[in-house]
Amino acid sequence: MSCATVTVNWKHTIPYLTLIISLLYSIETLISHKLHVNHSQIRLKRSPNLPLRFRDDGTFKILQVADMHFGMGSITRCRDVADAEYGYCSDLNTTRFLRRMIEAERPDLIAFTGDNIFGSSTTDAAESLLQAIGPAIEYGIPWAAILGNHDQESTMNRAELMTFLSLMDFSLSQINPPLEDGAERGALRSIDGFGNYRLRVYGAPGSVLSNSTVFDLFFLDSGDRDTVQGRRTYGWIKDSQLSWLQDASKQGLKQNMGNVPSNPDPALAFFHIPIPEVRDLWYTPFIGQFQEGVACSIVQSGVLNTFLSMGNVKAAFIGHDHVNDFCGNLKGVWFCYGGGFGYHAYGRRNWHRRARLIEAKLGKGKDTWTGVQRIKTWKRLDDGDLSKIDEQVLWEASYSFLK
């Protein structure tokens, strides 16, 4: 090979090398910020003030948000609204309704009871959850969430969703209950589903029960879909979950025996899919509207009998069937629908989206607040006045508190 040929080859090689180096530098410049950890943006979860407790006026208020079906914000259209509203209606209407409810009612806790996002309408489950629950975080209100049958249909499975929810700001959500005392720190009980946990509410500040649990809240995963003997059906609450419920109830009774002798603290339950017995409420005097069939599992799982054996569950709050918003009583336990909250969820034209409120009120002793005396509920509509409807007392104590 002659010197002239080598010189020509180098004349071509040097520009190619220069071009490759330039391209690599440009690519590194564009994506390096995504490859390096920015320690200045790492922060801890903002936690609510704990424990949950009754206010100075002896009340504790819960806002139930059922079936938001949040998608991707402003680009996700509403369903079942008037033609005149459709052009501008989106997930942002759901966000605005949640803000209105927070400002009007100032709840002590928000309970998101499943189908918080509509998985098939979002390409990023985490981003949709952040937007959906954003107003609760914005106002710094403690909140707890469970899953419905649509949440996992996007980019996260049910375990990942509950983990993410538990790590969000001001969240009291838990993946599952911890093992009994003495077990390895952080270990979880072996139980079906994701999102089974108990929240305790303490007495009013300065009262004789300020350091004691006086009100229990149980959150349960009712699953999504399953197959039973070759038949597709909705999920249900399993035996392992019911066993945990009974254990938690006995533990609570043992811890608080000195407060209200022989009377366990009242409790509420929250889950998404109704139990089959809710169908029987059609033949009873219910309060609210029963406008669609009860979509539930074909499995009779024993939830109602478990509540009855526990003795302290006064009401259960459910979702799933968006245009049902009634409360009905089954053997002394109330079952109440939240009514459809979200604008991307199916509904009915000229039937306002709605939310349910639950308020517990303490009894008044001679010089102090005592245990829970009354539990009542009502709904608010997303109309011009946030109209308040169907207020009713769910439970009232029949025993006398220690003075």
PDB file of N, CA and C in Angstrom, residues 20 51 67 69 81-82 100-101 119 150 155 180 235 251 270 275 278 301 340 355 366-367 390 393 395:
ATOM      1  N   ILE A  20     -18.928  10.862  15.058  1.00  0.00           N
ATOM      2  CA  ILE A  20     -19.398   9.915  16.075  1.00  0.00           C
ATOM      3  C   ILE A  20     -19.253  10.489  17.473  1.00  0.00           C
ATOM      4  N   PRO A  51     -52.030  10.460  66.460  1.00  0.00           N
ATOM      5  CA  PRO A  51     -53.067   9.589  65.912  1.00  0.00           C
ATOM      6  C   PRO A  51     -54.261  10.377  65.397  1.00  0.00           C
ATOM      7  N   ASP A  67     -65.560   5.538  43.392  1.00  0.00           N
ATOM      8  CA  ASP A  67     -65.544   5.403  41.936  1.00  0.00           C
ATOM      9  C   ASP A  67     -65.223   6.715  41.213  1.00  0.00           C
ATOM     10  N   HIS A  69     -62.831   6.866  38.956  1.00  0.00           N
ATOM     11  CA  HIS A  69     -62.536   6.435  37.576  1.00  0.00           C
ATOM     12  C   HIS A  69     -61.669   7.472  36.858  1.00  0.00           C
ATOM     13  N   VAL A  81     -73.193  12.767  30.734  1.00  0.00           N
ATOM     14  CA  VAL A  81     -73.527  14.141  31.107  1.00  0.00           C
ATOM     15  C   VAL A  81     -74.347  14.750  29.970  1.00  0.00           C
ATOM     16  N   ALA A  82     -74.947  15.891  30.221  1.00  0.00           N
ATOM     17  CA  ALA A  82     -75.759  16.552  29.206  1.00  0.00           C
ATOM     18  C   ALA A  82     -74.902  16.910  27.996  1.00  0.00           C
ATOM     19  N   ARG A 100     -64.321  21.123  46.108  1.00  0.00           N
ATOM     20  CA  ARG A 100     -65.527  21.733  46.679  1.00  0.00           C
ATOM     21  C   ARG A 100     -65.961  20.994  47.947  1.00  0.00           C
ATOM     22  N   MET A 101     -65.905  19.684  47.908  1.00  0.00           N
ATOM     23  CA  MET A 101     -66.307  18.897  49.068  1.00  0.00           C
ATOM     24  C   MET A 101     -65.375  19.127  50.248  1.00  0.00           C
ATOM     25  N   GLY A 119     -58.206   2.067  34.895  1.00  0.00           N
ATOM     26  CA  GLY A 119     -56.937   1.628  34.336  1.00  0.00           C
ATOM     27  C   GLY A 119     -56.857   1.677  32.828  1.00  0.00           C
ATOM     28  N   HIS A 150     -61.037  -1.939  38.797  1.00  0.00           N
ATOM     29  CA  HIS A 150     -60.452  -1.342  37.592  1.00  0.00           C
ATOM     30  C   HIS A 150     -59.071  -0.716  37.816  1.00  0.00           C
ATOM     31  N   THR A 155     -50.714   0.281  34.367  1.00  0.00           N
ATOM     32  CA  THR A 155     -49.281  -0.048  34.398  1.00  0.00           C
ATOM     33  C   THR A 155     -48.799  -0.584  35.737  1.00  0.00           C
ATOM     34  N   GLU A 180     -48.459 -10.086  64.280  1.00  0.00           N
ATOM     35  CA  GLU A 180     -48.725  -9.814  65.677  1.00  0.00           C
ATOM     36  C   GLU A 180     -47.472  -9.286  66.372  1.00  0.00           C
ATOM     37  N   GLY A 235     -64.771 -10.304  42.415  1.00  0.00           N
ATOM     38  CA  GLY A 235     -64.034 -10.747  43.589  1.00  0.00           C
ATOM     39  C   GLY A 235     -64.881 -10.687  44.851  1.00  0.00           C
ATOM     40  N   GLN A 251     -58.736  -7.993  69.624  1.00  0.00           N
ATOM     41  CA  GLN A 251     -57.601  -7.255  70.175  1.00  0.00           C
ATOM     42  C   GLN A 251     -58.047  -5.882  70.651  1.00  0.00           C
ATOM     43  N   PHE A 270     -65.017  -0.433  55.171  1.00  0.00           N
ATOM     44  CA  PHE A 270     -64.994   0.170  53.835  1.00  0.00           C
ATOM     45  C   PHE A 270     -64.452  -0.863  52.852  1.00  0.00           C
ATOM     46  N   ILE A 275     -71.552  -7.148  48.927  1.00  0.00           N
ATOM     47  CA  ILE A 275     -71.781  -8.575  49.164  1.00  0.00           C
ATOM     48  C   ILE A 275     -73.146  -8.958  48.589  1.00  0.00           C
ATOM     49  N   VAL A 278     -76.683  -7.678  49.838  1.00  0.00           N
ATOM     50  CA  VAL A 278     -77.161  -6.314  49.585  1.00  0.00           C
ATOM     51  C   VAL A 278     -78.358  -6.335  48.626  1.00  0.00           C
ATOM     52  N   SER A 301     -69.554 -15.143  50.998  1.00  0.00           N
ATOM     53  CA  SER A 301     -68.282 -15.296  51.706  1.00  0.00           C
ATOM     54  C   SER A 301     -68.381 -15.205  53.222  1.00  0.00           C
ATOM     55  N   GLY A 340     -71.883   7.361  42.657  1.00  0.00           N
ATOM     56  CA  GLY A 340     -70.756   7.656  41.767  1.00  0.00           C
ATOM     57  C   GLY A 340     -70.227   9.073  41.934  1.00  0.00           C
ATOM     58  N   ALA A 355     -71.287  12.528  46.758  1.00  0.00           N
ATOM     59  CA  ALA A 355     -70.341  12.010  47.749  1.00  0.00           C
ATOM     60  C   ALA A 355     -71.085  11.766  49.042  1.00  0.00           C
ATOM     61  N   LYS A 366     -69.988  14.266  82.557  1.00  0.00           N
ATOM     62  CA  LYS A 366     -70.163  15.426  83.439  1.00  0.00           C
ATOM     63  C   LYS A 366     -69.154  16.515  83.129  1.00  0.00           C
ATOM     64  N   ASP A 367     -67.903  16.117  82.933  1.00  0.00           N
ATOM     65  CA  ASP A 367     -66.849  17.100  82.701  1.00  0.00           C
ATOM     66  C   ASP A 367     -65.984  16.778  81.480  1.00  0.00           C
ATOM     67  N   ASP A 390     -80.717  13.175  52.222  1.00  0.00           N
ATOM     68  CA  ASP A 390     -80.797  11.848  52.865  1.00  0.00           C
ATOM     69  C   ASP A 390     -79.994  11.742  54.157  1.00  0.00           C
ATOM     70  N   VAL A 393     -79.551   8.899  60.901  1.00  0.00           N
ATOM     71  CA  VAL A 393     -78.755   8.332  61.988  1.00  0.00           C
ATOM     72  C   VAL A 393     -78.590   6.846  61.722  1.00  0.00           C
ATOM     73  N   TRP A 395     -76.571   4.790  63.842  1.00  0.00           N
ATOM     74  CA  TRP A 395     -76.415   4.069  65.115  1.00  0.00           C
ATOM     75  C   TRP A 395     -76.366   5.066  66.256  1.00  0.00           C
TER      76      TRP A 395
END
